[in-house]
XYZ file of C-alpha atoms in Angstrom:
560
model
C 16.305 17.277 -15.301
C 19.536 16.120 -16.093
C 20.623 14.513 -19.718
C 20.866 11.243 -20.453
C 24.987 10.508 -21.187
C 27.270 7.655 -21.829
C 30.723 7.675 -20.306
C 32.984 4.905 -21.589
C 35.447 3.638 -18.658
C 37.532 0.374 -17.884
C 34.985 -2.605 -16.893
C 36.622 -4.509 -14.152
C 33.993 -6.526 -12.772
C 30.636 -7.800 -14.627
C 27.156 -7.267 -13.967
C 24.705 -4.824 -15.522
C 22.927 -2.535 -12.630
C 20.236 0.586 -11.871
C 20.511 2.800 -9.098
C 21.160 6.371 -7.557
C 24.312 7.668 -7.322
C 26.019 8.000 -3.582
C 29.391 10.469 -4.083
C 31.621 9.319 -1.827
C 31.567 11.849 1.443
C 34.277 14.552 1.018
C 37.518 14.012 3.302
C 38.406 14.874 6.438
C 38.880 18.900 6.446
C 42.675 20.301 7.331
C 42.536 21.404 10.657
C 43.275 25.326 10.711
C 47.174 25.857 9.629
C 49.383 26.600 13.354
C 46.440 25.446 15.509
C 47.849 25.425 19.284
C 46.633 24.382 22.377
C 46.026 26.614 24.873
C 48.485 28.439 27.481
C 49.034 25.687 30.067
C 47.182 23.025 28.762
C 49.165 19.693 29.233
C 51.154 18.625 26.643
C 51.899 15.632 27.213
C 48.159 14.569 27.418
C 48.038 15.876 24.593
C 50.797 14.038 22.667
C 49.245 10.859 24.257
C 46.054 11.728 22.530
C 47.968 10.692 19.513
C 49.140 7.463 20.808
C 45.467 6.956 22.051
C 44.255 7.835 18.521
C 46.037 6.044 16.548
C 45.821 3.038 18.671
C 41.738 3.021 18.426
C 42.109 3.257 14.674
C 44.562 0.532 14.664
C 42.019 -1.762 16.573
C 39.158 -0.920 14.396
C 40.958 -1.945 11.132
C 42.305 -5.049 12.433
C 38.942 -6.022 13.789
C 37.437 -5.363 9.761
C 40.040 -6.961 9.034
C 39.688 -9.889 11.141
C 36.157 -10.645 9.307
C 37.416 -10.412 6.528
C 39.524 -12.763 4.454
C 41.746 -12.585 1.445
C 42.842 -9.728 -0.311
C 40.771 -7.729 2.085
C 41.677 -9.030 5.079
C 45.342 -7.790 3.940
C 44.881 -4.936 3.011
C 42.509 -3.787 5.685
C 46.087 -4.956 8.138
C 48.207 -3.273 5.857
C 46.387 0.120 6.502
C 45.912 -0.827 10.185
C 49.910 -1.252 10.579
C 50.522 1.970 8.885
C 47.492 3.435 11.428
C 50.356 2.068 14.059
C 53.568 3.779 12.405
C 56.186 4.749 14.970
C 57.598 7.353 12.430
C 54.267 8.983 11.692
C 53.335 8.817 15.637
C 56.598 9.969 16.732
C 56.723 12.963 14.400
C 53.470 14.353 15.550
C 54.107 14.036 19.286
C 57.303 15.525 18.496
C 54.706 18.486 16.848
C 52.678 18.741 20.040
C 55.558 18.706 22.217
C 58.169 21.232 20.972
C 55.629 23.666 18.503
C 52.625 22.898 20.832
C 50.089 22.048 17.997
C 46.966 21.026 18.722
C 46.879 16.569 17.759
C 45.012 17.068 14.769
C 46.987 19.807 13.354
C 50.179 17.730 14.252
C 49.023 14.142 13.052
C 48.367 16.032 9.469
C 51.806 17.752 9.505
C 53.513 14.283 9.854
C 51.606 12.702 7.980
C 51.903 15.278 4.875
C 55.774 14.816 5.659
C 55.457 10.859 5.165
C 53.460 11.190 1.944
C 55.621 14.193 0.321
C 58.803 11.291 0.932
C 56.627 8.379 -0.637
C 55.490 10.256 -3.933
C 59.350 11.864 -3.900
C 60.716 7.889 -4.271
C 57.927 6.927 -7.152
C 56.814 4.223 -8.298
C 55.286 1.404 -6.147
C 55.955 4.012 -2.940
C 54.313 6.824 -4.171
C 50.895 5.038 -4.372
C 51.372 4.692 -1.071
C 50.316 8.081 -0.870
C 46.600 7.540 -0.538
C 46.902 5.119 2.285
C 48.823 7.496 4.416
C 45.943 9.891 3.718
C 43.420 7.490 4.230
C 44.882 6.907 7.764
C 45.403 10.937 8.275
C 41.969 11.315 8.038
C 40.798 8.572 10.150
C 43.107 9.756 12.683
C 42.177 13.149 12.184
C 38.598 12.683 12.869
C 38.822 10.078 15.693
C 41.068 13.071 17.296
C 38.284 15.755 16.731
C 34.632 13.437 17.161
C 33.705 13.497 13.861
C 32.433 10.412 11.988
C 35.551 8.134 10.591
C 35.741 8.555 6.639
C 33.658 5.783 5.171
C 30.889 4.865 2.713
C 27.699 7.291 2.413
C 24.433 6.161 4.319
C 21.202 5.637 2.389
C 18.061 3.947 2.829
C 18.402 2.115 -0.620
C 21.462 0.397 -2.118
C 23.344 2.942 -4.421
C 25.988 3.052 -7.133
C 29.311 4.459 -5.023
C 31.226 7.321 -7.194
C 34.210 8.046 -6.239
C 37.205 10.340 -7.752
C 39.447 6.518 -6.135
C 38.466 4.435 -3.207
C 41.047 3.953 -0.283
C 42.321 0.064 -0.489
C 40.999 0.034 3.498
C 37.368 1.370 2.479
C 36.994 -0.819 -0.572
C 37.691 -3.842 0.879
C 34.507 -3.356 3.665
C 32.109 -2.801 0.857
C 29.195 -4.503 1.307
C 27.355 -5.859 -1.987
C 23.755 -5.646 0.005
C 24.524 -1.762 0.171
C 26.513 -0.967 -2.862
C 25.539 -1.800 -6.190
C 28.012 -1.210 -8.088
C 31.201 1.103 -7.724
C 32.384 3.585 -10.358
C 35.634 5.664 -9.950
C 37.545 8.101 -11.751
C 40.921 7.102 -11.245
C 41.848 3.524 -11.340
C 42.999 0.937 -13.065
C 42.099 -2.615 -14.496
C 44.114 -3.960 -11.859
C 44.155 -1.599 -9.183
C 42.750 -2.839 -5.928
C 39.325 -1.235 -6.429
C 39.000 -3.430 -9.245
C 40.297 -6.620 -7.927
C 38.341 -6.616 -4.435
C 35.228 -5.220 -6.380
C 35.665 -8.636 -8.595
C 36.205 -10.838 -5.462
C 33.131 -9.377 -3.882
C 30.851 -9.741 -7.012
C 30.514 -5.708 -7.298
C 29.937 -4.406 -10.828
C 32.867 -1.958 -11.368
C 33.874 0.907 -13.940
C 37.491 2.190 -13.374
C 39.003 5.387 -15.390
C 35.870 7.155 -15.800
C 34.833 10.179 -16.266
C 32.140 11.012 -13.492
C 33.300 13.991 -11.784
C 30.448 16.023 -12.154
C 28.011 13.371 -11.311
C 25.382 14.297 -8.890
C 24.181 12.829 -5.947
C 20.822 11.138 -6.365
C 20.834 10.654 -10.171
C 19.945 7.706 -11.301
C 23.096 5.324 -12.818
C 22.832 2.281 -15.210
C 26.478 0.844 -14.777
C 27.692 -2.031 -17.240
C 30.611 -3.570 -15.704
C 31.705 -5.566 -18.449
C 31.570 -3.463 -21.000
C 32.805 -0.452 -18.825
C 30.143 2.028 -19.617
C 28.102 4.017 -17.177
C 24.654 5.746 -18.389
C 23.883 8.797 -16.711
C 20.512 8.657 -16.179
C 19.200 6.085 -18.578
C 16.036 5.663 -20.545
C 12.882 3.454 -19.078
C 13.558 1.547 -22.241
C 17.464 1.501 -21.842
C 16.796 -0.027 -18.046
C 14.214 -2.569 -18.984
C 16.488 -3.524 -22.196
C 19.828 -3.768 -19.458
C 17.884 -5.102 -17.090
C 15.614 -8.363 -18.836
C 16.594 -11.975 -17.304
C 18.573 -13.315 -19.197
C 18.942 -16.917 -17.471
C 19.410 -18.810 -14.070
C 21.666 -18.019 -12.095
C 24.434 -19.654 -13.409
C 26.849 -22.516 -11.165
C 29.806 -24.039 -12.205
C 29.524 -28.246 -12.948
C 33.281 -28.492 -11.978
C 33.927 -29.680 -15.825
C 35.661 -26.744 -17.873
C 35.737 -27.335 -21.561
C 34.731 -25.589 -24.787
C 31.767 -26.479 -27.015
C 34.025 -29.311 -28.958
C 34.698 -30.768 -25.494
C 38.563 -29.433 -25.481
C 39.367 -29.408 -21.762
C 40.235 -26.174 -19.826
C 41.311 -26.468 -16.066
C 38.881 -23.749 -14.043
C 40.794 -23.121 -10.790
C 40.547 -21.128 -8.392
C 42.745 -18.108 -6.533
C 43.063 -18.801 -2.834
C 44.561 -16.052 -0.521
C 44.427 -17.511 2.798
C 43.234 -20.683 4.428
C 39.895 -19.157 5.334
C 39.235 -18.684 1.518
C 39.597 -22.373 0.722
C 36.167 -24.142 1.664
C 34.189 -21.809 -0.074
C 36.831 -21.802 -3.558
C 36.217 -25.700 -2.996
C 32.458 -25.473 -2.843
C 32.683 -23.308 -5.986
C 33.534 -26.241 -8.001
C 36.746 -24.869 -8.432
C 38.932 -27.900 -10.344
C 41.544 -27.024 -8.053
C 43.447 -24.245 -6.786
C 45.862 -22.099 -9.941
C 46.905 -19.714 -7.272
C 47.567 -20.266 -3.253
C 49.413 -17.080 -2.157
C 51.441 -17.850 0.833
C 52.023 -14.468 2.052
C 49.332 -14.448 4.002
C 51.477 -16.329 6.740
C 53.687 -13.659 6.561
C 51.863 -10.345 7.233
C 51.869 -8.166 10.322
C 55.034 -10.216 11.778
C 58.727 -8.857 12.927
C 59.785 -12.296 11.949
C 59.151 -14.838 9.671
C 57.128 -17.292 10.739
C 58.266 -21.256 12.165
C 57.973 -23.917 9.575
C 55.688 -25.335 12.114
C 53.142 -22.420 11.486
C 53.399 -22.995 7.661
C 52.923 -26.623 7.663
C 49.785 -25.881 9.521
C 48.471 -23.321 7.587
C 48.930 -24.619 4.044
C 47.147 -27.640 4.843
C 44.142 -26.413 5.657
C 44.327 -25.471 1.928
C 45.257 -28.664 0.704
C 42.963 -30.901 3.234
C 39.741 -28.160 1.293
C 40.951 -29.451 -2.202
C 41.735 -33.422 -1.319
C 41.148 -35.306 -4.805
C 42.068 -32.009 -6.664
C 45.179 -30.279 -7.325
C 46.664 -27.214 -5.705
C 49.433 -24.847 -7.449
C 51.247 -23.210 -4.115
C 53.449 -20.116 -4.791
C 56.002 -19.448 -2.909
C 56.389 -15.873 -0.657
C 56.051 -12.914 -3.071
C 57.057 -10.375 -1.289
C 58.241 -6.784 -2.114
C 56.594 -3.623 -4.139
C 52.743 -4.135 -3.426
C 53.905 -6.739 -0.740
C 56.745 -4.988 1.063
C 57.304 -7.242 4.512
C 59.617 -5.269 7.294
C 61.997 -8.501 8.374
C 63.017 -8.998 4.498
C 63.190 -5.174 3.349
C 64.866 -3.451 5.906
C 66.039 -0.222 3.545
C 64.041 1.562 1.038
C 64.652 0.539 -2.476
C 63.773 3.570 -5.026
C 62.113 1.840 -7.367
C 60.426 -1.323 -5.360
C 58.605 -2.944 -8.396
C 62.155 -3.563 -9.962
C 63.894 -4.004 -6.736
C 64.540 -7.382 -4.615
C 61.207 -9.098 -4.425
C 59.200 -13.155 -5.371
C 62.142 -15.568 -5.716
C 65.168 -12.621 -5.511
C 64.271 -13.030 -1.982
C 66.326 -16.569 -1.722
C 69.377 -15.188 -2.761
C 69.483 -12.259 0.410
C 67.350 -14.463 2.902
C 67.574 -18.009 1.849
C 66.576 -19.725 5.300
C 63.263 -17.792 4.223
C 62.450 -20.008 1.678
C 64.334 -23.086 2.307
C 61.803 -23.335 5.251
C 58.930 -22.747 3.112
C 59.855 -25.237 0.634
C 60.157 -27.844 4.081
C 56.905 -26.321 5.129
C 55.045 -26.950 1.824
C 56.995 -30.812 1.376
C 56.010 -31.089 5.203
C 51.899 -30.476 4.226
C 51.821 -32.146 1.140
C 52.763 -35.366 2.586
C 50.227 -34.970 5.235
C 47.358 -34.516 2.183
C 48.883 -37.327 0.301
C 45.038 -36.919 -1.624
C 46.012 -33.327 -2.910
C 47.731 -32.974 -5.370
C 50.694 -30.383 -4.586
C 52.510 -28.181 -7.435
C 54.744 -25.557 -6.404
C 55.890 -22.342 -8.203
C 58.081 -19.150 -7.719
C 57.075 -15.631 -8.751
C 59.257 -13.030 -10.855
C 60.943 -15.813 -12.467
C 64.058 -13.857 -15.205
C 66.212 -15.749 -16.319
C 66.724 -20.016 -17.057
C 69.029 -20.243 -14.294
C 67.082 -18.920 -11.953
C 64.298 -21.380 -13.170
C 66.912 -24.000 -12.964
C 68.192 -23.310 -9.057
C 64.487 -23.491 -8.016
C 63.314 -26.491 -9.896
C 66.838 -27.630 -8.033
C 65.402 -26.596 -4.636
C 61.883 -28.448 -4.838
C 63.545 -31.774 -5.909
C 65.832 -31.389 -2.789
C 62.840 -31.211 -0.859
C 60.654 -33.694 -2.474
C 58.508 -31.319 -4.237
C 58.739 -33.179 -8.005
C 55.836 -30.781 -9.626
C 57.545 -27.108 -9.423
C 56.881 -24.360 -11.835
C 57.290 -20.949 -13.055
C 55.343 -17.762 -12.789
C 55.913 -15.793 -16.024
C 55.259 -12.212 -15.029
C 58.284 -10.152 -17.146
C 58.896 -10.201 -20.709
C 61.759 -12.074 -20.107
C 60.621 -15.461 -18.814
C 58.500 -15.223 -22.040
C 60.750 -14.576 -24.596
C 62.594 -17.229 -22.863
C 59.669 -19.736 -22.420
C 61.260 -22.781 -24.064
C 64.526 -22.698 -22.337
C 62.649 -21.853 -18.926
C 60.427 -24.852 -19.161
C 62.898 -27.219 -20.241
C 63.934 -27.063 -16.808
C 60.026 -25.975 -15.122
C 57.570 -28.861 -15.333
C 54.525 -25.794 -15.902
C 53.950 -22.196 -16.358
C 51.528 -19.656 -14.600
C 51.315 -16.054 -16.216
C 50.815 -13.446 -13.691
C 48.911 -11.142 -15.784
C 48.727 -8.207 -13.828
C 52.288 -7.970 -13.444
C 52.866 -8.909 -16.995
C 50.837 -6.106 -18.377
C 52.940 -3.735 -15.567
C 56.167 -4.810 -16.948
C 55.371 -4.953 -20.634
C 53.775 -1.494 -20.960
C 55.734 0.025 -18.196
C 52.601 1.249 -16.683
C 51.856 0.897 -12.795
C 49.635 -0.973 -11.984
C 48.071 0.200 -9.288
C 48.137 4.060 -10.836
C 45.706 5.602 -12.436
C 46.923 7.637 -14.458
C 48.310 5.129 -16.453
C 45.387 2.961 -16.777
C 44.438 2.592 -20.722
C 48.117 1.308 -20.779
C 47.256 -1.112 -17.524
C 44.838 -3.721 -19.592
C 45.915 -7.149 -20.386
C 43.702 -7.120 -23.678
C 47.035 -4.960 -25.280
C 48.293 -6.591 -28.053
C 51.952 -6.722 -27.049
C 50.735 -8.535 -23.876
C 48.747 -10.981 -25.823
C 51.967 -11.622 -28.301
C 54.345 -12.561 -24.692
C 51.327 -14.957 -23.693
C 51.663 -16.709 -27.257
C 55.315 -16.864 -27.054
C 54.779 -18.084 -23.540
C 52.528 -20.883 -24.807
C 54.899 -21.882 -27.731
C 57.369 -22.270 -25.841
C 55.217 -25.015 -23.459
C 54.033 -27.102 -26.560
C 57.736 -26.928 -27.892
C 58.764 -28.574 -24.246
C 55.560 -30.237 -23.483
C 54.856 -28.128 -20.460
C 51.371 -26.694 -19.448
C 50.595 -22.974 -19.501
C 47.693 -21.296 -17.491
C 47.206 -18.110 -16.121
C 46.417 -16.722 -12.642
C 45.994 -12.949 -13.357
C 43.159 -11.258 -12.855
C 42.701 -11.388 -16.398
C 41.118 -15.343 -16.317
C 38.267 -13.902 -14.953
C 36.961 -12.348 -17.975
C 34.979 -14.254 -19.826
C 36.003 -13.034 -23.668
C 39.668 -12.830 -22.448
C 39.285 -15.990 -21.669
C 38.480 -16.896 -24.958
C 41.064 -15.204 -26.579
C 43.711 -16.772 -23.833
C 42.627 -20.306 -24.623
C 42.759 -19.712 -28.063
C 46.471 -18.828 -27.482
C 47.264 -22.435 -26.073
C 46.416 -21.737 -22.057
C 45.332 -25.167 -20.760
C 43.992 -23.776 -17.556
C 42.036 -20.288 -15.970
C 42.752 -19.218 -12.522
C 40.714 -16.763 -10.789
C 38.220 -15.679 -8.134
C 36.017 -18.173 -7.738
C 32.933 -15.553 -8.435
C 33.998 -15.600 -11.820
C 34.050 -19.780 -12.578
C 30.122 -19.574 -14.167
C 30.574 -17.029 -16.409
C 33.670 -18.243 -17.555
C 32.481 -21.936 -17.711
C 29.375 -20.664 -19.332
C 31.041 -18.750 -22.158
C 33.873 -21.097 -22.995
C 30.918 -23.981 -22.979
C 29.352 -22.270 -25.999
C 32.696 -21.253 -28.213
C 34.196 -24.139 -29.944
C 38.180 -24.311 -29.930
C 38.864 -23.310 -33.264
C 36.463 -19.828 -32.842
C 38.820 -19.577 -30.104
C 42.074 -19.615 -32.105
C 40.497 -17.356 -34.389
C 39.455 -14.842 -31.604
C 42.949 -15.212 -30.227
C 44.061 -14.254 -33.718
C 41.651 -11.300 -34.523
C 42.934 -9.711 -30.607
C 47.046 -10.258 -31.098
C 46.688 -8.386 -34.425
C 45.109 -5.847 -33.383
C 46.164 -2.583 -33.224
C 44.970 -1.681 -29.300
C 43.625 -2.653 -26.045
C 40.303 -1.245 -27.144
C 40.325 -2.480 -30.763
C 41.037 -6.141 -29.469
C 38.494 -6.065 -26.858
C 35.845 -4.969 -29.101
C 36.245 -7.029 -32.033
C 36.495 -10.308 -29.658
C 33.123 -9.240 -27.742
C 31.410 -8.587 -31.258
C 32.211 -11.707 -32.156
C 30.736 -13.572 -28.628
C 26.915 -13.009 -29.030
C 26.727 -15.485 -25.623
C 27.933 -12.464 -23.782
C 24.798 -10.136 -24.279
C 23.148 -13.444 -23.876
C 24.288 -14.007 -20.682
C 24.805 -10.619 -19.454
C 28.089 -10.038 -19.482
């Protein structure tokens, strides 16, 4: 019988669960080291085989991905362009051809080749390192007949463990099959934890579950980030008691002394919008544009853009929608703007640096986005740039809009620097969005999409907290508003704590709008400066989380 435990991890998505454990199927085996085919077998049917492969796993992906929408539907394309690589394909022909491996053995050589050259450049690249597996072994098996990697298959929904999820696997999780999703690498704002949020999955990142076994029974906590291993009757029926209706949002955000909060909502492609609008959303914080962009050799005509972005603005007619412009680059990396390799991509030429090496790219898009707003004269239309540095650059794009018509046009404060500089930036900006998840990447120097790095990866660290305050002084000194859009809105006490700092409105996925309606409903203003006060003093990410939910009773209330 095994012991009941507790292991403490990250919680990146709420929701309080029961249910066995499914480990995550091992990988694809190595095929045996200088496996050949046979004297006179043909090898070039065999280095089509590749082609053939690689091709079926490209058209399964994009066919997930085609049902899907958002930040899966990207990232399932993402893997299913990389499934397509010339270089990768090309080098394991090559294999077959000249040493006569068998495909299997070949596709892993090249592909161990393309991942030992990612993890050699660092940074953004070298996470790039479990896609290019991820693909391996799907080509792998399709090669050999066995079944494609994927999620386990049980008669009963289960709590997924995983040592990390690939970004193509997580984002077809279903939530009638998986419960909840616990990993031991990860971080808070690591794709596991960010499609796990959009899909209402509990989640626990960073934690320690390598020697859980398959079939135990799991009580995961997603907002408080702790996982019991095999819990109590009494701990389940204490996790587990209703604790109210389920909860909607009234479309109203404000806090118990009726100080108003905008509740918007994060839209990643058109096909996200009617259901963000349903949601109650207030408007839209966050309309990421790059979704016009993927899978292309060229960007695309403002034609195409006008189209697309006002399907998004016809969804929120009467509300307001906050359109930011292409980020592309380090997570984003699009093959007609980044032709070579930078070395370290998170610090290299990416969001508004674009303009100044392609600036027909976003000249158009600023005509596009002028173009659709005057066809939703209803909507209202802001418009902001991401990795915003320095006042001028603040001041050339605020230059740009007006050219075009656009009068509302903001910054995204994501670096330390637009911060510090707040004032100065938004004499010039007429708002502010913080990108937390970037924020927290530049602040504590600490990728965010790595693992190993992920106590350091939380926007709940003090030093993070102090660049949002100096962010929101420096709107009241200009007049300006300051919300964020990181994926930090979505929780509930953080949002307490960020409200108390002087954000006037909460962006996130639109899952999230109850609880955080529902929370900030109950907290008057002035607990919320003191919150705000009690986190930015503290002395760590852990110490300032746990003193703020302490202090928010409504949370165990509620269930969060």
């Amino acid at each position: 019988m095994t012991a009941t435990r507790l292991v403490t991890g990250i919680g990146v998505s709420p929701g309080r669960v029961v249910g066995p454990a499914a480990l995550l199927p091992d990988p694809v085996h190595e095929p045996p080291a200088g496996a050949r085919l046979r004297p006179g077998a043909d090898v070039e049917a065999a280095a089509g085989q590749v082609a053939d492969a690689a091709e079926r796993v490209r058209a399964a992906l994009d066919a997930a991905a085609d049902a899907a929408t958002g930040e899966s539907a990207e990232l399932l394309h993402a893997t299913a362009t990389m499934a397509a690589d010339p270089s990768l394909l090309s080098d394991a022909q090559a294999r077959v051809r000249t040493e006569h491996l068998v495909p299997e053995r070949a596709v892993w050589e090249a592909a161990d080749e393309v991942a030992a050259q990612l993890a050699a450049l660092g940074g953004y690249l070298a996470e790039r390192v479990r896609d290019v597996t991820d693909v391996r072994d799907r080509l792998v098996a399709e090669l050999t007949g066995r079944p494609v990697p994927g999620l386990p298959t049980r008669a009963e929904p289960y709590v997924l463990v995983a040592h990390d999820l690939a970004p193509a696997l997580t984002a077809t999780l279903d939530p009638a099959r998986v419960l909840a999703v616990v990993t031991v690498a990860g971080g808070p704002t690591s794709h596991t934890a960010i499609l796990a949020r959009a899909r209402g999955i509990p989640a626990v990142v960073a934690a320690d579950v390598a020697d859980v076994v398959d079939g135990v029974v799991l009580l995961v906590d997603g907002a408080a980030g702790r996982v019991t291993v095999a819990p109590a009757d009494e701990d389940v029926a204490r996790a587990l008691a209703p604790t109210s209706a389920v909860r909607t949002f009234d479309g109203d955000g404000r806090t118990a002394d009726g100080v108003r909060v905008e509740l918007l909502a994060n839209v990643g492609d058109p096909a996200e919008a009617e259901a963000a609008a349903a949601s109650g959303a207030q408007g839209v914080g966050l309309f990421r544009t790059e979704f016009a962009f993927l899978d292309r050799t060229e960007a695309p005509t403002v034609a195409e853009q006008v189209a697309a972005y006002g399907r998004v603005l016809a969804a929120f007619d009467g509300r307001k929608v906050v359109v930011r412009t292409l980020d592309a680059g380090a997570d984003k990396p699009l093959p007609f703007l980044h032709a070579a390799p930078e070395t370290n991509p998170a610090l290299g030429v990416r969001g508004l640096r674009i303009a100044g090496e392609h600036p027909d790219v976003v000249e158009d898009q600023l005509t596009a986005i002028a173009a659709a707003a005057a066809a939703h004269p209803g909507t209202t239309t802001w418009v902001m740039a991401p990795m915003v540095a320095t006042v001028e650059e603040a001041e050339g794009f605020v230059a740009a809009c007006a050219r075009h018509g656009l009068g509302t046009a903001g910054v995204m404060v994501e670096v330390p620097s637009a911060a510090l500089l707040a004032g100065p930036v938004l004499a010039h900006a007429a708002f502010a969005s913080i990108g937390t998840n970037d924020l927290v990447q530049y602040t504590m120097a600490a990728d965010r999409l790595l693992g190993a790095v992920a106590r350091l990866s939380d926007a709940w660290q003090p030093a993070v907290l102090r660049l949002v305050e100096a962010t929101c002084a420096g709107g009241a000194a200009q007049g300006r508003p300051v919300g964020v859009c990181g994926e930090a809105a979505a929780d509930p006490a953080l949002a307490v704590v960020l409200v108390g700092l002087g954000v006037t409105s909460l962006s996130m996925t639109p899952r999230a709008l109850p609880d955080v309606a529902a929370v900030l409903a109950t907290t008057p203003s002035d607990v919320c400066r003191r919150l705000a006060r009690l986190a930015v003093e503290s002395s760590c990410a852990d110490h300032a989380r746990a003193v703020v939910r302490d202090a928010l009773p409504v949370l165990a209330e509620l269930g969060l």
